[in-house]
Amino acid sequence: MSCCFSKKLFGRRSKREDRYKVSEDAVPKPEEGGEPPKYSWDRREKVNAEDFTIANIHNTTLKKESKDGGPLQMENCTDSTILYLYQTSQVIIDDCRHCTIVLGPAAGSVFVRDCANCTIFTSCQQLRTRDCTSIRISILCPTEPIVENSSDIHFFHLAMRYPELKDQMHAVGLRPFTNRIASVHDFTPAGVNGKGNFRVTPEVVQISDGQEEILRAKGVILKPSPADFIPRFTDTTDPDPTFLYVLGKSEPVDELGDRAIELLHAIYKSGMQVMGTCDLETSTVDSKLVPFAGQAERMILFQLKGNLANLECDVEFDVMSENDLVPLRNLLIHLEGKKNG
């Protein structure tokens, strides 16, 4: 039997230690009388896992003190109200029952696994549920939420505020005028009797007065307020809605966003109702769907019901013309990709 390894190959392997040996000249040495050199791993900020862990909380209210930016792990909590009002890199929630959970914005994903009978408030880049039952999720998410091996999942538009929320959302790249909860993707077949495993409700989630008071005492406001910057939607329909939009540059992000928030406040003051909004980088879609794509890098769109004559606002905005309505509706269909639960 012949051998498929040559002497040359074995020769190379025998010199492996020499090839990966670090020269003594490459090792930093302390200056005479100075401190020992510091490597990159020595200079990293020490992470305390307890700052980013919530576990075994039962029958109580907890507002977790922590710091921005870490990955949050929450597990084995029951019959509790839990608030974590910091921005996170990602969140994992495991084995929680009968809890109300309020989270700060996540730069990545929020995973909810093996949970039941919980109400969750979150804003994130992606949401995934697995092996969950009877979960109510009040959410702002620019990508399709994902449901897997779960049932009786209810999605609501996020409607809350606390003092740091707007800056936190900006820091993790979330925009309040784009929310794709109408585009939930379910990996599992329809449930019992052909019923879907999830449902999307245009309005905000309802909780008890007592529960709402607990959140308010901790700084989280759920009731409508003139300071709201996340749109509150209505489930009413209008066969002939009014479309308003503001145009601007992509950067800085908050410049056009703040103008849109000012317009939103004027819309509420006028008595008009918001049925939908969209924050769009015009270069990301077919220019035929955005007639003014060459005029601006970014558009924030409002779909409204009510009397436009009552609207008074110092922000410069435009009303979608009749000629642009057909491509606009095609654009909305393209962006929403609605699926039925």
Coordinates of C-alpha atoms in Angstrom, one line a residue:
M1 CA 0.0 0.0 0.0
S2 CA 1.4 3.3 -0.9
C3 CA 1.4 6.4 1.3
C4 CA -0.2 9.6 0.2
F5 CA 1.9 11.8 2.3
S6 CA 5.3 12.9 0.9
K7 CA 8.5 13.5 2.8
K8 CA 8.2 17.1 1.9
L9 CA 4.8 17.4 3.6
F10 CA 6.1 15.8 6.8
G11 CA 9.0 18.1 6.7
R12 CA 6.8 21.1 6.7
R13 CA 4.7 19.8 9.7
S14 CA 7.9 19.1 11.7
K15 CA 8.7 22.8 11.6
R16 CA 5.3 23.9 12.9
E17 CA 6.6 25.1 16.2
D18 CA 9.2 27.2 14.6
R19 CA 6.7 28.8 12.2
Y20 CA 4.4 29.9 15.0
K21 CA 7.1 30.8 17.5
V22 CA 7.0 34.4 18.7
S23 CA 10.3 36.2 18.5
E24 CA 11.6 37.6 21.8
D25 CA 12.1 40.9 19.9
A26 CA 8.4 41.1 19.2
V27 CA 7.4 40.8 22.9
P28 CA 7.0 44.3 24.5
K29 CA 9.3 44.8 27.4
P30 CA 8.9 47.3 30.2
E31 CA 11.0 50.3 30.2
E32 CA 13.6 50.4 33.0
G33 CA 11.9 51.2 36.2
G34 CA 8.5 51.3 34.4
E35 CA 5.3 49.2 34.5
P36 CA 5.0 45.9 32.7
P37 CA 3.6 46.2 29.1
K38 CA -0.2 45.9 28.6
Y39 CA -1.6 43.7 25.9
S40 CA -4.9 44.4 24.2
W41 CA -6.8 41.9 26.4
D42 CA -5.4 43.7 29.5
R43 CA -6.8 47.0 28.3
R44 CA -10.3 45.8 27.7
E45 CA -12.9 46.9 30.2
K46 CA -13.8 44.1 32.5
V47 CA -17.3 42.8 32.0
N48 CA -19.4 41.8 35.0
A49 CA -21.9 39.2 33.8
E50 CA -24.2 40.0 36.6
D51 CA -24.8 43.5 35.0
F52 CA -26.4 41.7 32.0
T53 CA -28.2 38.8 33.7
I54 CA -31.7 38.7 35.2
A55 CA -32.6 35.3 36.6
N56 CA -34.9 33.7 39.1
I57 CA -37.1 36.7 39.7
H58 CA -40.5 35.7 41.2
N59 CA -43.5 37.7 42.4
T60 CA -41.9 41.1 42.4
T61 CA -41.1 44.3 40.4
L62 CA -37.5 44.8 39.3
K63 CA -35.9 47.7 37.5
K64 CA -32.5 46.4 36.7
E65 CA -29.6 48.7 37.1
S66 CA -26.9 48.1 34.5
K67 CA -25.0 49.9 31.6
D68 CA -25.6 50.4 27.9
G69 CA -24.3 48.0 25.2
G70 CA -24.2 44.6 26.7
P71 CA -26.0 41.4 25.8
L72 CA -28.9 40.7 28.2
Q73 CA -29.8 37.2 29.4
M74 CA -33.1 36.8 31.2
E75 CA -34.3 33.4 32.4
N76 CA -36.6 31.6 34.8
C77 CA -38.7 34.5 36.0
T78 CA -42.4 34.2 37.0
D79 CA -45.3 36.5 38.0
S80 CA -43.1 39.7 37.9
T81 CA -42.7 43.1 36.2
I82 CA -39.2 43.5 34.9
L83 CA -37.7 46.7 33.4
Y84 CA -34.3 46.9 31.7
L85 CA -34.1 50.4 30.3
Y86 CA -30.7 50.3 28.6
Q87 CA -29.6 49.7 25.0
T88 CA -28.4 46.2 24.4
S89 CA -26.4 44.3 21.7
Q90 CA -29.0 41.5 21.9
V91 CA -31.5 40.0 24.3
I92 CA -32.3 36.3 25.2
I93 CA -35.4 35.6 27.2
D94 CA -35.8 32.0 28.4
D95 CA -38.4 30.1 30.5
C96 CA -40.4 33.1 31.8
R97 CA -44.0 32.9 32.8
H98 CA -46.7 35.5 33.6
C99 CA -44.3 38.4 33.4
T100 CA -44.4 42.0 32.0
I101 CA -41.1 42.8 30.5
V102 CA -40.0 46.3 29.3
L103 CA -36.7 46.4 27.3
G104 CA -34.5 49.2 26.0
P105 CA -33.6 49.1 22.3
A106 CA -31.5 46.2 20.9
A107 CA -28.9 46.7 18.2
G108 CA -29.3 43.1 17.2
S109 CA -31.9 40.4 17.9
V110 CA -34.4 39.7 20.7
F111 CA -34.9 36.0 21.2
V112 CA -37.9 34.8 23.2
R113 CA -37.8 31.0 24.0
D114 CA -39.9 28.6 26.0
C115 CA -42.0 31.5 27.5
A116 CA -45.8 31.7 28.2
N117 CA -48.4 34.3 29.2
C118 CA -46.0 37.2 29.0
T119 CA -46.3 40.8 27.8
I120 CA -43.1 42.2 26.3
F121 CA -42.3 45.8 25.2
T122 CA -39.3 46.0 22.9
S123 CA -37.6 47.7 19.9
C124 CA -35.0 45.7 18.0
Q125 CA -33.5 44.9 14.7
Q126 CA -34.9 41.4 14.7
L127 CA -37.3 39.4 16.9
R128 CA -37.6 35.6 17.1
T129 CA -39.9 33.5 19.2
R130 CA -39.5 29.8 19.6
D131 CA -41.6 27.3 21.7
C132 CA -43.8 30.1 23.1
T133 CA -47.5 30.3 24.0
S134 CA -49.7 33.2 24.6
I135 CA -47.2 36.0 24.3
R136 CA -48.2 39.7 23.7
I137 CA -45.4 41.7 22.0
S138 CA -45.5 45.4 21.7
I139 CA -42.7 46.0 19.2
L140 CA -40.9 48.3 16.8
C141 CA -38.9 46.3 14.4
P142 CA -37.6 47.2 10.8
T143 CA -37.4 43.5 9.8
E144 CA -39.9 40.7 9.7
P145 CA -40.5 39.2 13.2
I146 CA -40.2 35.5 13.2
V147 CA -42.4 32.9 14.9
E148 CA -41.4 29.3 15.2
N149 CA -43.1 26.4 17.1
S150 CA -45.2 29.0 18.9
S151 CA -48.9 29.7 19.2
D152 CA -51.2 32.5 20.3
I153 CA -48.6 35.2 19.6
H154 CA -50.1 38.7 19.5
F155 CA -48.1 41.6 17.9
F156 CA -48.9 45.3 18.7
H157 CA -47.2 48.5 17.6
L158 CA -44.9 49.8 20.3
A159 CA -46.2 52.9 22.1
M160 CA -44.2 53.9 25.1
R161 CA -41.6 56.4 26.1
Y162 CA -39.1 57.1 28.9
P163 CA -36.5 59.9 29.0
E164 CA -33.6 58.1 27.4
L165 CA -35.5 56.0 24.8
K166 CA -35.1 58.4 21.8
D167 CA -31.4 58.8 22.1
Q168 CA -31.0 55.0 22.7
M169 CA -32.9 54.2 19.6
H170 CA -30.8 56.6 17.6
A171 CA -27.6 55.0 19.0
V172 CA -28.6 51.5 17.9
G173 CA -29.8 52.6 14.5
L174 CA -33.6 52.2 15.0
R175 CA -36.0 54.7 13.4
P176 CA -39.5 55.2 14.9
F177 CA -41.3 55.5 11.5
T178 CA -40.5 52.0 10.2
N179 CA -42.2 49.0 11.8
R180 CA -42.7 45.8 10.0
I181 CA -45.0 43.9 12.3
A182 CA -47.5 43.4 9.5
S183 CA -44.8 41.1 7.9
V184 CA -44.5 38.4 10.5
H185 CA -42.9 35.2 9.1
D186 CA -44.2 31.9 10.6
F187 CA -42.0 28.9 10.1
T188 CA -44.6 26.5 11.5
P189 CA -47.9 25.3 9.9
A190 CA -51.2 26.7 10.9
G191 CA -52.5 25.7 14.3
V192 CA -55.5 23.8 15.4
N193 CA -58.5 24.1 13.1
G194 CA -56.4 25.9 10.6
K195 CA -56.0 29.0 12.8
G196 CA -52.8 31.0 12.5
N197 CA -50.2 31.0 15.2
F198 CA -50.0 34.7 15.5
R199 CA -52.1 37.8 15.1
V200 CA -51.2 41.5 14.3
T201 CA -53.2 44.3 15.9
P202 CA -52.8 47.8 14.6
E203 CA -53.5 49.5 18.0
V204 CA -51.5 49.4 21.2
V205 CA -51.4 46.7 23.7
Q206 CA -53.7 47.1 26.7
I207 CA -52.6 46.3 30.2
S208 CA -54.4 46.7 33.6
D209 CA -54.5 50.1 35.3
G210 CA -52.5 48.6 38.2
Q211 CA -49.8 47.3 35.8
E212 CA -49.7 50.6 34.0
E213 CA -49.2 52.5 37.2
I214 CA -46.3 50.3 38.2
L215 CA -44.6 51.1 34.9
R216 CA -45.3 54.8 35.3
A217 CA -43.8 54.8 38.7
K218 CA -40.6 53.4 37.1
G219 CA -40.5 56.1 34.5
V220 CA -42.2 54.3 31.5
I221 CA -45.2 56.1 30.1
L222 CA -47.8 54.2 28.0
K223 CA -50.6 56.8 27.7
P224 CA -50.6 59.2 24.7
S225 CA -48.6 62.3 25.3
P226 CA -47.6 65.4 23.3
A227 CA -44.0 64.2 23.8
D228 CA -44.6 60.9 21.9
F229 CA -42.1 60.4 19.1
I230 CA -43.2 56.8 18.1
P231 CA -46.4 56.9 16.0
R232 CA -49.6 55.6 17.5
F233 CA -51.7 53.9 14.8
T234 CA -55.4 53.5 14.5
D235 CA -57.2 50.4 13.1
T236 CA -59.7 52.5 11.2
T237 CA -59.6 52.4 7.4
D238 CA -60.1 55.1 4.8
P239 CA -60.6 54.3 1.1
D240 CA -59.2 57.7 0.3
P241 CA -56.3 58.4 2.7
T242 CA -54.1 61.5 2.7
F243 CA -50.4 60.9 2.2
L244 CA -47.9 63.5 3.5
Y245 CA -44.2 63.2 3.2
V246 CA -41.0 65.0 4.1
L247 CA -37.8 64.7 2.2
G248 CA -34.2 65.1 3.2
K249 CA -30.7 63.7 3.4
S250 CA -29.7 60.3 4.9
E251 CA -27.2 61.9 7.3
P252 CA -27.4 63.1 9.9
V253 CA -30.2 60.7 10.7
D254 CA -31.9 62.7 13.4
E255 CA -32.2 65.9 11.3
L256 CA -35.0 64.6 9.1
G257 CA -36.3 62.4 11.9
D258 CA -36.8 65.4 14.2
R259 CA -38.7 67.2 11.4
A260 CA -41.0 64.2 11.0
I261 CA -41.6 64.1 14.8
E262 CA -42.6 67.7 14.8
L263 CA -45.0 67.0 11.9
L264 CA -46.3 64.0 13.9
H265 CA -47.1 66.2 16.9
A266 CA -49.0 68.7 14.6
I267 CA -50.9 65.8 13.1
Y268 CA -52.1 64.7 16.5
K269 CA -53.0 68.3 17.4
S270 CA -55.1 68.6 14.3
G271 CA -57.2 65.6 15.2
M272 CA -56.1 63.5 12.2
Q273 CA -55.4 59.8 12.7
V274 CA -52.2 58.0 11.7
M275 CA -52.8 54.7 9.8
G276 CA -49.2 54.1 8.7
T277 CA -45.7 55.5 8.4
C278 CA -42.6 54.6 6.5
D279 CA -39.0 55.8 6.7
L280 CA -37.3 55.0 3.3
E281 CA -33.9 55.4 1.8
T282 CA -34.9 56.1 -1.8
S283 CA -31.8 54.4 -3.3
T284 CA -32.9 51.1 -1.9
V285 CA -36.0 50.7 -4.1
D286 CA -36.9 50.9 -7.8
S287 CA -36.9 54.6 -8.8
K288 CA -40.1 53.9 -10.7
L289 CA -41.8 53.4 -7.3
V290 CA -40.5 56.7 -6.0
P291 CA -41.1 59.5 -8.6
F292 CA -39.0 62.0 -6.7
A293 CA -36.1 59.5 -5.9
G294 CA -33.6 61.8 -7.6
Q295 CA -34.7 64.8 -5.5
A296 CA -33.8 63.4 -2.0
E297 CA -31.9 60.6 -0.3
R298 CA -34.6 59.8 2.2
M299 CA -38.3 60.1 2.6
I300 CA -40.6 59.8 5.7
L301 CA -44.2 59.1 4.7
F302 CA -47.4 59.4 6.7
Q303 CA -50.7 57.8 5.7
L304 CA -53.5 59.7 7.4
K305 CA -57.2 59.9 7.9
G306 CA -59.0 63.2 8.7
N307 CA -59.3 66.8 7.5
L308 CA -56.1 68.1 6.2
A309 CA -57.4 71.7 6.5
N310 CA -57.0 71.4 10.3
L311 CA -53.3 70.7 10.1
E312 CA -51.0 73.6 11.0
C313 CA -47.3 73.0 11.1
D314 CA -44.1 75.0 10.7
V315 CA -42.3 72.0 9.1
E316 CA -42.2 72.0 5.3
F317 CA -44.0 68.9 4.0
D318 CA -45.7 67.8 0.7
V319 CA -48.9 66.1 -0.1
M320 CA -48.8 63.2 -2.5
S321 CA -50.4 64.1 -5.8
E322 CA -53.0 62.1 -7.6
N323 CA -50.5 61.2 -10.3
D324 CA -48.1 59.7 -7.8
L325 CA -50.7 57.6 -5.9
V326 CA -50.5 54.5 -8.2
P327 CA -46.7 54.0 -7.9
L328 CA -47.0 54.9 -4.2
R329 CA -49.5 52.1 -3.5
N330 CA -47.2 49.7 -5.4
L331 CA -44.3 51.0 -3.2
L332 CA -46.3 50.3 0.0
I333 CA -47.2 46.8 -1.1
H334 CA -43.5 46.2 -1.9
L335 CA -42.4 47.5 1.5
E336 CA -45.0 45.9 3.7
G337 CA -45.2 42.4 2.2
K338 CA -48.2 41.7 4.4
K339 CA -48.9 38.1 5.5
N340 CA -51.9 36.8 7.3
G341 CA -51.5 35.0 10.6

